[in-house]
Coordinates of C-alpha atoms and ligand atoms in Angstrom, one line a residue:
X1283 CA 62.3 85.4 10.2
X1284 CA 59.1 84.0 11.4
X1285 CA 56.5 81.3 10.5
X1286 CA 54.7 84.6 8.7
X1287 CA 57.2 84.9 6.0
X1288 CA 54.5 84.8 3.2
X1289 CA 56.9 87.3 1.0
X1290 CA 59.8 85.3 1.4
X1291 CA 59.4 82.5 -1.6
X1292 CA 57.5 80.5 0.7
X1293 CA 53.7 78.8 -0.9
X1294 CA 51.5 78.0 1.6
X1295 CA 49.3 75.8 -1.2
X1296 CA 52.6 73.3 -1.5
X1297 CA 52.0 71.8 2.2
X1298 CA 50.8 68.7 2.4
X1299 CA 49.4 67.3 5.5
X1300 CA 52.2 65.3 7.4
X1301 CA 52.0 61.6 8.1
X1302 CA 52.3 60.2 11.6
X1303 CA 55.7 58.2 12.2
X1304 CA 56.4 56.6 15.4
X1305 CA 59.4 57.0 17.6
X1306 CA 60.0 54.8 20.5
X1307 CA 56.4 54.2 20.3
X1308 CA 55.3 57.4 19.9
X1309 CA 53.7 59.2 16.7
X1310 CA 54.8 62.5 15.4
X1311 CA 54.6 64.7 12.4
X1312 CA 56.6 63.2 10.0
X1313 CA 58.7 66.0 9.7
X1314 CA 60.0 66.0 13.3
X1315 CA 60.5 62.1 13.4
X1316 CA 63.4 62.7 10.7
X1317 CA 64.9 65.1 12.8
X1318 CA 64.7 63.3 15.7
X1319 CA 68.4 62.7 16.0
X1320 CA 68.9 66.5 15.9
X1321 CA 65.7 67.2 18.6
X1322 CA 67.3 64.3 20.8
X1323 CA 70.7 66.2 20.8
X1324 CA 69.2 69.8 22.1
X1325 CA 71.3 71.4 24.2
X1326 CA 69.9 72.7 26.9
X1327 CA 71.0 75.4 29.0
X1328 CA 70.7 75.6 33.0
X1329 CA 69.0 78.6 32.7
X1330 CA 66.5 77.7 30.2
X1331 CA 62.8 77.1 31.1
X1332 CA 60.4 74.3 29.6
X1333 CA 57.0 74.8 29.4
X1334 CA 55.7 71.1 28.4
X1335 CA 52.2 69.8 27.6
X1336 CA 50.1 68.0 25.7
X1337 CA 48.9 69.7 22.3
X1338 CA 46.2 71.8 23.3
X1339 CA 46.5 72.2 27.4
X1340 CA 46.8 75.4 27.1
X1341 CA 50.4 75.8 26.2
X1342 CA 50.2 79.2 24.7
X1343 CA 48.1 80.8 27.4
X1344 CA 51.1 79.4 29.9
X1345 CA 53.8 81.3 27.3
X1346 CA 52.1 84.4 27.7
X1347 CA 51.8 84.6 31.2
X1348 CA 55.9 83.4 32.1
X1349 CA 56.4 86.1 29.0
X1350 CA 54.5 89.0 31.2
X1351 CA 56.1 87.9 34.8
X1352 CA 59.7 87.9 32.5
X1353 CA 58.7 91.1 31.4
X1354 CA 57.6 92.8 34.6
X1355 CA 53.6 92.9 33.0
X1356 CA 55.0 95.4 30.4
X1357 CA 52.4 94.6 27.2
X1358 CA 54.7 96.3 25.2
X1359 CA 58.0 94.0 25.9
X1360 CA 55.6 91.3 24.9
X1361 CA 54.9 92.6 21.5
X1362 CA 58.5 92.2 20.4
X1363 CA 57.4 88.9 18.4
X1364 CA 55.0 87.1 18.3
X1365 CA 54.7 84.0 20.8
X1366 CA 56.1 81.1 18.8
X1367 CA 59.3 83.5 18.7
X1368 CA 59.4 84.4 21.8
X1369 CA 59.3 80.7 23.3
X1370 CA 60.1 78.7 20.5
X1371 CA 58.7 75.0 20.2
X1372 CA 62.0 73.1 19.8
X1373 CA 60.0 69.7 17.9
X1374 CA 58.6 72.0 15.1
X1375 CA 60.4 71.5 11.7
X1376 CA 57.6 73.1 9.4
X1377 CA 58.4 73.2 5.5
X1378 CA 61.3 74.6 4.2
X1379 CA 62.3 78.0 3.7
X1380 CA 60.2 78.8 7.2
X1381 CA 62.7 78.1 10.2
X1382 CA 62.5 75.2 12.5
X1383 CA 61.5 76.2 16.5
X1384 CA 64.6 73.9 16.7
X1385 CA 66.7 76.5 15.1
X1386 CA 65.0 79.4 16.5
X1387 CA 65.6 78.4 20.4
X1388 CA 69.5 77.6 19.5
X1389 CA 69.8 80.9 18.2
X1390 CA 68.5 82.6 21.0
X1391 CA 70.5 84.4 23.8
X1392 CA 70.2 83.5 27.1
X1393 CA 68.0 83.3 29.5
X1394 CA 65.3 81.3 27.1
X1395 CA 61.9 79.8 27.5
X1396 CA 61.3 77.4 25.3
X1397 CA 58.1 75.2 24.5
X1398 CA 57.7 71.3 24.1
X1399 CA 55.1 68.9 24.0
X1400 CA 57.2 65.4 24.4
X1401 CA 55.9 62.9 26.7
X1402 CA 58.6 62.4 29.3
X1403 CA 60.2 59.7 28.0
X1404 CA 61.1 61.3 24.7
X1405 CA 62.2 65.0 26.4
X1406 CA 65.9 65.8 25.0
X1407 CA 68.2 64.4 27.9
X1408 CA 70.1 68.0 28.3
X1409 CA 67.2 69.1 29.9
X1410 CA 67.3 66.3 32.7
X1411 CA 71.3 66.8 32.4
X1412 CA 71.1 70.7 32.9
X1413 CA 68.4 70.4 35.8
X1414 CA 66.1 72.7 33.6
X1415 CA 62.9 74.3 35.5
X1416 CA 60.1 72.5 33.9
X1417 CA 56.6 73.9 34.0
X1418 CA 53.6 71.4 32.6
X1419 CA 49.7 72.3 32.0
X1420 CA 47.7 69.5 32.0
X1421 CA 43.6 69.6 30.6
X1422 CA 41.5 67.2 31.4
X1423 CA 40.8 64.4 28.9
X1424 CA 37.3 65.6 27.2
X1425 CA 38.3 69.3 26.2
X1426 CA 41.7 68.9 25.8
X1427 CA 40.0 66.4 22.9
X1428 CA 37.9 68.9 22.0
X1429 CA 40.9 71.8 21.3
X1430 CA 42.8 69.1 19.7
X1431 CA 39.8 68.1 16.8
X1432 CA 39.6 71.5 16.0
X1433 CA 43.6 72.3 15.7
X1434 CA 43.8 69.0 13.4
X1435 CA 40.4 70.6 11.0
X1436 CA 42.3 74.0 10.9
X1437 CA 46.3 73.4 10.9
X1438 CA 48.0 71.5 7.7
X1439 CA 51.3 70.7 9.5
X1440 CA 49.0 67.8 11.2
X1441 CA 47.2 64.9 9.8
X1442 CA 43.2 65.1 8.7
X1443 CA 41.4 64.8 11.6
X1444 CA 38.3 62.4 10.1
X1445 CA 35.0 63.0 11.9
X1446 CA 34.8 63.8 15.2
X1447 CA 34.5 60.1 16.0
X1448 CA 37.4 59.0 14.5
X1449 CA 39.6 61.4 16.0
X1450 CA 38.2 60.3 19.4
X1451 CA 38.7 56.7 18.6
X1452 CA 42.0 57.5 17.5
X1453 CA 42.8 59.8 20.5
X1454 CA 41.8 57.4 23.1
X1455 CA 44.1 54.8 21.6
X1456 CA 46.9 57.7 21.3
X1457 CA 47.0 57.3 17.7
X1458 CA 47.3 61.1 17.4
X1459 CA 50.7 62.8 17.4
X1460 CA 52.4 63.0 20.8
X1461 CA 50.5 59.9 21.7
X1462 CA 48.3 58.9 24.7
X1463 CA 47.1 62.2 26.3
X1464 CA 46.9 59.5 29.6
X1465 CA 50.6 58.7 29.4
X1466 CA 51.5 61.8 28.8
X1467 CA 49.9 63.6 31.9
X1468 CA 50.9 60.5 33.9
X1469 CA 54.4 60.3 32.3
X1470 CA 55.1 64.4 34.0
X1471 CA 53.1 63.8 37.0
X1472 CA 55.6 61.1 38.2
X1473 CA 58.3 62.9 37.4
X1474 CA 57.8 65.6 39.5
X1475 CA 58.3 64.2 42.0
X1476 CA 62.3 64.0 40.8
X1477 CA 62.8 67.3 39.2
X1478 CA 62.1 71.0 39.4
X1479 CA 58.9 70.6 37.8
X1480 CA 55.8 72.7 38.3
X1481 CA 52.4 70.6 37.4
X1482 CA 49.3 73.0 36.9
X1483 CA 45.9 72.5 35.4
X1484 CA 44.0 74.4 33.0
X1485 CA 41.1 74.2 34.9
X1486 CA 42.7 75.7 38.2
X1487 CA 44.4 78.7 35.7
X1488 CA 40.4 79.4 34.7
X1489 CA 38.8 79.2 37.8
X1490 CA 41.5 82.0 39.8
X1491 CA 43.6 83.2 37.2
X1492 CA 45.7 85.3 39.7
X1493 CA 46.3 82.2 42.2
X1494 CA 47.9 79.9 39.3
X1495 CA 49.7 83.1 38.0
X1496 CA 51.4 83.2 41.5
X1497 CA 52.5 80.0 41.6
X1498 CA 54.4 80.4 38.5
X1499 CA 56.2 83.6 39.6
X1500 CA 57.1 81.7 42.7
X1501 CA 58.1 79.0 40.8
X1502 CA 60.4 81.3 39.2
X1503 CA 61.6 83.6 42.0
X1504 CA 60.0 86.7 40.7
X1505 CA 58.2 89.0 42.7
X1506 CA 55.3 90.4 42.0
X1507 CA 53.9 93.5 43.0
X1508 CA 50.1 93.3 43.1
X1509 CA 49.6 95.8 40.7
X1510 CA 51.8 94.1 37.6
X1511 CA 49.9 90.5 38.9
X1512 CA 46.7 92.8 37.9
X1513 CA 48.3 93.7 34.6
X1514 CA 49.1 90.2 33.7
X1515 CA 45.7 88.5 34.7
X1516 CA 44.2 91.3 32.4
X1517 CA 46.5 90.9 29.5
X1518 CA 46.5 87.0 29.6
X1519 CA 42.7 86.5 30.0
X1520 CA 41.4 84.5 26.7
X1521 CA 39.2 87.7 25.6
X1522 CA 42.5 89.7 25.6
X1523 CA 44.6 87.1 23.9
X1524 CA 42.6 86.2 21.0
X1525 CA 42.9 90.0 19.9
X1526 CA 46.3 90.2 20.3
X1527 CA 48.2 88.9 17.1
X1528 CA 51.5 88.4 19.1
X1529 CA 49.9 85.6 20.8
X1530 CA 47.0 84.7 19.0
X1531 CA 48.8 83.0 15.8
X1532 CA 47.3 84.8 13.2
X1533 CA 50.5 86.2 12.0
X1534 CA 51.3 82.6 11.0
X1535 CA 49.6 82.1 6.6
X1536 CA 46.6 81.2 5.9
X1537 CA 48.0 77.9 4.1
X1538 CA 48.9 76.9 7.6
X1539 CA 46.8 77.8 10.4
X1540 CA 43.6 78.6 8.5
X1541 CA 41.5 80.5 10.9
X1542 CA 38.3 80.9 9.2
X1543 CA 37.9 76.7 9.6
X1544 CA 38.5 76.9 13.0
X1545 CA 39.8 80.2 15.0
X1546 CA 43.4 79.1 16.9
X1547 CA 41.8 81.2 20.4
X1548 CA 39.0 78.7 19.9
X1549 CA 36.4 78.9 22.8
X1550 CA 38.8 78.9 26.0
X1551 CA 36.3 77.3 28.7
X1552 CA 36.4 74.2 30.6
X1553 CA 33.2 71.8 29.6
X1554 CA 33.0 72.6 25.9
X1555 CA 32.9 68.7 25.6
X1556 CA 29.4 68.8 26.2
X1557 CA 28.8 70.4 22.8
X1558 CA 30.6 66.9 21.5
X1559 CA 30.6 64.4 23.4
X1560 CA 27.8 61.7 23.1
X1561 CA 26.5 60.2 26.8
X1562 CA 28.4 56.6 25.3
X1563 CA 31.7 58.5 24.6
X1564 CA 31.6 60.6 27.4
X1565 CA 31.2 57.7 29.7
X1566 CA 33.8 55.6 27.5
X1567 CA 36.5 58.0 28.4
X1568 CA 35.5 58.6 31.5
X1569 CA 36.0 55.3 32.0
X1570 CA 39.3 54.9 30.3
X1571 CA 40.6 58.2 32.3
X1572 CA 40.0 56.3 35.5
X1573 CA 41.3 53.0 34.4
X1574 CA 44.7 54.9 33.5
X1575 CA 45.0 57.3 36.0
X1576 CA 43.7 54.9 38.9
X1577 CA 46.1 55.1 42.1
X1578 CA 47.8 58.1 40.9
X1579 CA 47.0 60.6 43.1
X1580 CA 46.5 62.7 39.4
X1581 CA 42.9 64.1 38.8
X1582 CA 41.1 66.0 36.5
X1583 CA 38.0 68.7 36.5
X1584 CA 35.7 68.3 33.4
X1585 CA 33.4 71.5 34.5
X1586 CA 33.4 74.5 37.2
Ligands
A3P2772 P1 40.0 75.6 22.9 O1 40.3 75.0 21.6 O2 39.3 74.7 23.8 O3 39.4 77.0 22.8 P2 47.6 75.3 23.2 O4 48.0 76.7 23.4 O5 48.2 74.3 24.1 O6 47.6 75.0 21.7 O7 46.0 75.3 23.6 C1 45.1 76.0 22.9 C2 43.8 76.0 23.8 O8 44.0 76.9 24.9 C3 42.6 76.5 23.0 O9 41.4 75.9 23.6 C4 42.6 78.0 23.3 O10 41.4 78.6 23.1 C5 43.0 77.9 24.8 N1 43.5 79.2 25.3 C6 44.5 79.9 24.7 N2 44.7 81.1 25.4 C7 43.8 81.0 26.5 C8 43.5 81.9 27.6 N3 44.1 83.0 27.7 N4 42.5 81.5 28.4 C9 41.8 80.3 28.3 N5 42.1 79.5 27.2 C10 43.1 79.8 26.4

């Protein structure tokens, strides 16, 4: 059973929007800071594969892709389930009777790939423990802002988002769940450079789809033969995905994700912050960006 178990005695109208609750510092749904303890004790395997971000990088788009290289670019493998199935998020503990991503990925056979957004302080220590392959998408700042507004208006398993300015405010002081988006991409871009972890940007996977795609199979030790590296650039390109209902989340209720607020394959392009952003805001977390990310090495592409 899935998320889309309308029939099942679930009613969507019962959800209430979660609360924020911090642990160690950082805010999450309310629902997955009391099962923290639980989250905290996942038991990962060594042949599991994380793919990590911050809401909105582009997480799903990144599922679909190691999904396709998996699956030898066979569309039809990929159809089994839909995405949050196939990969499950291990933090999400939606209202009962739907199942937790938690449960989901323990019930899985092996090998899995599993999704997480913790910064890297919070990330279950079996993964560390079980020297895990971790691959992270980072977005840069302004549309991964963007994305993240949007999700809030049109998904009830996270807080209102306000206006668009005070969901900026609140995002640049990482009052939103999973905290700082800084920290975050900061947090994983240091500790690359101690695990098996490969770091890619959104903006790189739009501009040359086939080089980033690549880099992942490599990253994996998969071959590809040029013609199934074809397949999945088609099948994973945003056009493509937001028809496909095994990766598009529209299986998921209505009371949940409501799709006619905001569509979940929202607009998919890098620079949609201009639509938002005021000159002042733009240059206030421009500003902030390179305060926090200063000496890092770690950049970010706001257009093409
Ligand atoms: P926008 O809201 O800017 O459109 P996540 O999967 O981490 O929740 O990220 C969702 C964001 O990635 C949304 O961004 C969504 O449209 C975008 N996205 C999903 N699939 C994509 C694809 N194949 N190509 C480009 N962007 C994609």
């Amino acid at each position: 059973m899935g998320l889309e178990s309308e029939q099942e005695g679930f009613d969507p109208k019962s959800i209430k929007r979660p609360t924020l609750v911090e642990i160690e510092g950082i805010p999450l749904p309310d629902e997955t800071a009391e099962n923290w303890g639980r989250i905290k004790g996942f038991r990962a395997r060594p042949d599991d594969l994380l793919i990590c971000t911050y809401p909105k990088a582009g997480t799903t788009w990144m599922q679909e892709i190691v999904d396709m290289i998996q699956h030898g670019g066979d569309p039809q493998k990929c159809a089994r389930a839909p995405i949050h199935q196939r990969c499950p998020y291990i933090e999400l503990f939606p209202p009962k009777p739907l199942p937790s991503g938690f449960e989901e990925a323990e019930a899985m056979a092996s090998p899995r790939t599993v999704k997480s957004h913790c910064p890297v302080q919070l990330l279950p220590p079996s993964f560390w423990e079980q020297n895990c392959k971790i691959i992270y998408v980072a977005r840069n700042a302004k549309d991964n802002a963007v994305s993240y507004f949007h999700f809030h208006r049109m998904n009830r398993l996270l807080p209102n988002a306000g206006t668009w300015e005070e969901f900026l405010e609140n995002f640049i002081a990482g009052k939103v769940a999973y905290g700082s988006w800084a920290d975050h991409v900061l947090g994983w871009w240091k500790a690359k450079n101690r695990h098996p972890i490969l770091y890619l940007f959104y903006e790189d996977m739009k501009e040359d789809p086939a080089r980033e795609i690549r880099k992942v199979a490599q990253f994996l030790d998969i071959e590809l033969l040029e013609s199934v590296l074809d397949q999945i650039v088609q099948h994973t390109n945003f056009e493509y995905m937001k028809t496909n209902p095994m990766a598009n989340y529209t299986t998921v209720p209505s009371g949940i994700l409501d799709h006619a607020i905001s569509p979940f394959m929202r607009k998919g392009t890098v620079g949609d912050w201009k639509e938002h952003f005021t000159v002042a805001q733009s240059e206030q977390q421009d500003d902030t960006c390179a305060r926090l990310l200063q000496g890092s090495g770690l950049t970010f592409r706001t257009q093409l």
